[in-house]
Coordinates of C-alpha atoms in Angstrom, one line a residue:
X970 CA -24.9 -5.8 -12.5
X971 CA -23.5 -5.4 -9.0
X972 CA -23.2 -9.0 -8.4
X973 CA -20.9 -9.4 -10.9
X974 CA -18.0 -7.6 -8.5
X975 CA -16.8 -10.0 -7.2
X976 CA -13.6 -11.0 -5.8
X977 CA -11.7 -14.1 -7.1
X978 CA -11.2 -16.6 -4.0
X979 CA -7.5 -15.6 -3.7
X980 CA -8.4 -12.0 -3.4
X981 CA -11.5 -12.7 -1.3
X982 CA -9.4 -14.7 1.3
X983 CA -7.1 -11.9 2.0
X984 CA -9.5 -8.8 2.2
X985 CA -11.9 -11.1 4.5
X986 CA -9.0 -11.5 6.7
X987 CA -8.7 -7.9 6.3
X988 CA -11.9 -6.7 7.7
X989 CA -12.2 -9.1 9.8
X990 CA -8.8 -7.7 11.6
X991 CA -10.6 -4.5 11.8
X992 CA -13.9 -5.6 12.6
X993 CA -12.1 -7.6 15.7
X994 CA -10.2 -4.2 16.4
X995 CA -13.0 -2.1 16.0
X996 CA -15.4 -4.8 18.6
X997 CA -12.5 -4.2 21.4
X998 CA -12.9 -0.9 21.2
X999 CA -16.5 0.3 21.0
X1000 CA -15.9 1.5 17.9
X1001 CA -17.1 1.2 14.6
X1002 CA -15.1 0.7 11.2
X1003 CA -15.1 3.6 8.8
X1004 CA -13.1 2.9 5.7
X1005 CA -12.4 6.1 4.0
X1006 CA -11.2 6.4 0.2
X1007 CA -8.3 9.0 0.6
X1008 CA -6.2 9.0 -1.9
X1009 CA -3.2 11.9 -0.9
X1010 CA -2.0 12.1 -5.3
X1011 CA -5.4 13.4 -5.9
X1012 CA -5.4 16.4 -3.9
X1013 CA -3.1 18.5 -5.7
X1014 CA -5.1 17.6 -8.9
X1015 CA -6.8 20.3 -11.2
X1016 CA -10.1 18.1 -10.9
X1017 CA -10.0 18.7 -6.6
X1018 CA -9.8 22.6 -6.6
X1019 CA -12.9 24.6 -5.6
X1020 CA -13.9 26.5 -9.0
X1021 CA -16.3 28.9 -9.0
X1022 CA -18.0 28.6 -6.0
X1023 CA -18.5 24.7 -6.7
X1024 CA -19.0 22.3 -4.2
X1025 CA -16.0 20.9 -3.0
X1026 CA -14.8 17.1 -4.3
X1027 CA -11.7 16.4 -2.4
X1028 CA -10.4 16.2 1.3
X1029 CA -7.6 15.9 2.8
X1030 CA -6.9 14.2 6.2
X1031 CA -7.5 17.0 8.3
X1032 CA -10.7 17.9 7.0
X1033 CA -12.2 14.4 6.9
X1034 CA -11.0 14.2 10.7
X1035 CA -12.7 17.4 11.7
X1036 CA -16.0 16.1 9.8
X1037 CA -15.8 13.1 12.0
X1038 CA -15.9 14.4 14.9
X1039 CA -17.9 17.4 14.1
X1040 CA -20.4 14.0 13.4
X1041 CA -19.3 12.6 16.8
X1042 CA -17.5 9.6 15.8
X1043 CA -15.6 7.7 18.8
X1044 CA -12.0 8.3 18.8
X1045 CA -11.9 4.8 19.6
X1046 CA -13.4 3.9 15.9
X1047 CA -11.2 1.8 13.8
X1048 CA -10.1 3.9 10.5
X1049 CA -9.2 2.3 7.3
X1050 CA -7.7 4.7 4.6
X1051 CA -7.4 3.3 0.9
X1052 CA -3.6 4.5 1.1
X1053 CA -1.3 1.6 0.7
X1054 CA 1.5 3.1 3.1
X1055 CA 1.5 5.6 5.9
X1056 CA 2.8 9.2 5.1
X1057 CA 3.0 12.5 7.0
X1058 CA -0.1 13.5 5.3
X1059 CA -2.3 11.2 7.2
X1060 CA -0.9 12.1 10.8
X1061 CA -4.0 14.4 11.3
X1062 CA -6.6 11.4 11.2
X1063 CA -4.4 9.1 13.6
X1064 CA -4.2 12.4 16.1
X1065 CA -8.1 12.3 15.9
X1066 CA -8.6 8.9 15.6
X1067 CA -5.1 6.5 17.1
X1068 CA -6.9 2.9 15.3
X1069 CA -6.3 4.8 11.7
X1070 CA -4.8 1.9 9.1
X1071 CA -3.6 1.5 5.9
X1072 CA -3.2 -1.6 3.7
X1073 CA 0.4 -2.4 4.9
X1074 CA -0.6 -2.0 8.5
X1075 CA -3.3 -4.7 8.5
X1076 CA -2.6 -6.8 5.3
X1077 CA -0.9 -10.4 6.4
X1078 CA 2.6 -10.3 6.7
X1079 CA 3.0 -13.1 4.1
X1080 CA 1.0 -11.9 1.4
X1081 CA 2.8 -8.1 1.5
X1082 CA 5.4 -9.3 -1.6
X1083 CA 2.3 -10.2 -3.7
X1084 CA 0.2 -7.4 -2.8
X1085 CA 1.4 -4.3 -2.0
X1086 CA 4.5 -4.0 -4.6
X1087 CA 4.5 -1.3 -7.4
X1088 CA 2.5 -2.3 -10.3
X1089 CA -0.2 -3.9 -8.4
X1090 CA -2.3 -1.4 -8.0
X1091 CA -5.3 -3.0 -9.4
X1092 CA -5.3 -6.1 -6.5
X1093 CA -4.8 -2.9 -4.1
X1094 CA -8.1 -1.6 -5.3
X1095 CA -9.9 -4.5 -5.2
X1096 CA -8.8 -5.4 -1.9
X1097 CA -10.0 -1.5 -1.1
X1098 CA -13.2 -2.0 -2.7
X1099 CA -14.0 -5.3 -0.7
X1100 CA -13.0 -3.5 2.7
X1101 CA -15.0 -0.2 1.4
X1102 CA -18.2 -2.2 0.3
X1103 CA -18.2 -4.1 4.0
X1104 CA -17.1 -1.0 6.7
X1105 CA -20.0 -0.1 8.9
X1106 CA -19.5 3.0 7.1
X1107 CA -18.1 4.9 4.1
X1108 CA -16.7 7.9 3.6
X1109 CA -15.8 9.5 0.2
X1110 CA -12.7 11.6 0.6
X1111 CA -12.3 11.7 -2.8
X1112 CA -15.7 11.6 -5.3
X1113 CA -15.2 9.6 -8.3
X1114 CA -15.8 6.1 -9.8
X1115 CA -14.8 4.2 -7.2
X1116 CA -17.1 5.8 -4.7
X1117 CA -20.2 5.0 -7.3
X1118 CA -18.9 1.4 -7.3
X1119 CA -18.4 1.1 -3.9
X1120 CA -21.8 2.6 -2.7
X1121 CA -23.4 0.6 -5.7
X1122 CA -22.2 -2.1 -3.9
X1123 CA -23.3 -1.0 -0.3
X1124 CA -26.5 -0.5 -1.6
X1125 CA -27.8 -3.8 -3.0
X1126 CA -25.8 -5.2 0.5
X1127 CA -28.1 -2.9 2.7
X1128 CA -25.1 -1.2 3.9
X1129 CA -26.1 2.6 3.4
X1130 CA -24.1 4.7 5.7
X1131 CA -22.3 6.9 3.4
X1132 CA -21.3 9.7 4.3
X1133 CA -20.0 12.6 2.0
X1134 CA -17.6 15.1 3.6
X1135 CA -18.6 18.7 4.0
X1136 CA -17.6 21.4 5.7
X1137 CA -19.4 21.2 8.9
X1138 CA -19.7 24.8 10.4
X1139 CA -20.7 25.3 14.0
X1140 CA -21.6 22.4 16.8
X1141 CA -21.8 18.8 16.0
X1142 CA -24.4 17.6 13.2
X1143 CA -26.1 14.7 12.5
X1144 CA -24.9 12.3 10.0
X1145 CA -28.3 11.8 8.3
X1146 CA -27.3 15.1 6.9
X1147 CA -24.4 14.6 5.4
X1148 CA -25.7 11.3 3.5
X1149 CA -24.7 10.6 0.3
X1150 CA -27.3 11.4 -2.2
X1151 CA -26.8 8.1 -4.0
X1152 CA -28.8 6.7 -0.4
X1153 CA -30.7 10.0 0.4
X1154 CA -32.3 10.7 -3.2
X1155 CA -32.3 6.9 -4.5
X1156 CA -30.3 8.6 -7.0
X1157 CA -27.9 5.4 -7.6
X1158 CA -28.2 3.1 -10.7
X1159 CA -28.5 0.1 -8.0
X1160 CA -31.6 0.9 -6.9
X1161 CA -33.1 0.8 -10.4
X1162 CA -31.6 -3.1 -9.9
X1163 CA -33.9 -3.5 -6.6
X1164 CA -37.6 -4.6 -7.2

C-alpha cells in the first residue's frame, strides 16, 4: 500500500536534490535534518484550538522551537519547514535554529517557475512528503493526513523518529517520550503491512 507513493522521476529528481542539499548542510554542521510539517494557514483554524481540555493538535513556530531544544536538538541542525516561502511567522525557529529552510530557499534555482507558482500546490506536497519521509527525523507541527502518510512511509523505510510536539514543562526530556504513537504503540496501519 505504501509502496505505491511514489514519486514520478521528474518529481523524484528534484526532491533528491533536495535532501541531499540538506543532508550536505546538515553533515557540515554536526547536525541532523528535521523536516517539520508547519503549515502557518492552519493555525488560526477552528480544528487547531484547544477545546475542552483536549490535547493540543497545532504549533506554531515558537512552540515547536522551544520543544526542540527542551529535547536538546543542536542549534546547528538543519530545519526544513513544509512552508513554501519565508514569513515573519517562522523567525522564532531560525532564532533557535539559523539552518531553518523552506522550499524556495533550497529548491534549484531553475525549477522555481515550475514548482513553487500558485496552483501547484499538489507538486509542493509531494516534494514535502519525499523530504518528510527521508529527514533523520519528523516532526508533526500540524496532525493530520499528511503526518499519517508521511510516518506510514517512515515506517515501512525504518525511519521511526517521529516526534509529536508537546508542551514540554520543566528541564530537558528525552525524545523517546515524545514519540509518536504511530512508532511507540504499533498503532499505524503500516505495520499491519510488515510480516
Amino acid at each position: 500500500m505504501f509502496q505505491s507513493l511514489q514519486l514520478r522521476s521528474d518529481l523524484l529528481e528534484v526532491a533528491e536534490t533536495m535532501i541531499e542539499k540538506l543532508k550536505v548542510l546538515s553533515i557540515e554542521n554536526g547536525g541532523q535534518l528535521v523536516a517539520i510539517d508547519f503549515r502557518s494557514d492552519m493555525l488560526n483554524k477552528k480544528s487547531c484550538m484547544v477545546v475542552r481540555g483536549r490535547r493540543k493538535s497545532c504549533y506554531n513556530a515558537s512552540e515547536v522551537a522551544e520543544f526542540l531544544k527542551k529535547l536538546r536538538f543542536n542549534a546547528n541542525s538543519v530545519v526544513y519547514l513544509t512552508e513554501t516561502w519565508w514569513h515573519g511567522e517562522l523567525n522564532p525557529l531560525k532564532e533557535a535554529f539559523p539552518r531553518t529552510y523552506t522550499k524556495d530557499d533550497i529548491i534549484p534555482a531553475e525549477k522555481k517557475r515550475q514548482f513553487l507558482q500558485v496552483g501547484n500546490r499538489d507538486l509542493q506536497k509531494a516534494l514535502d512528503f519525499h523530504i518528510c519521509s527521508n529527514s533523520d527525523t519528523f516532526v508533526p507541527a500540524i496532525s493530520g493526513l499528511f503526518y499519517g502518510n508521511v510516518a506510514g512511509q517512515r515506517i515501512i523505510s525504518g525511519r521511526t523518529q517521529i516526534l509529536v510536539p508537546s508542551q514540554v514543562v520543566g528541564s530537558p526530556a528525552a525524545p523517546s517520550d515524545f514519540m509518536s504513537a504511530y512508532v511507540s504503540k504499533k498503532s499505524h496501519l503500516a505495520y499491519s503491512c510488515l510480516c
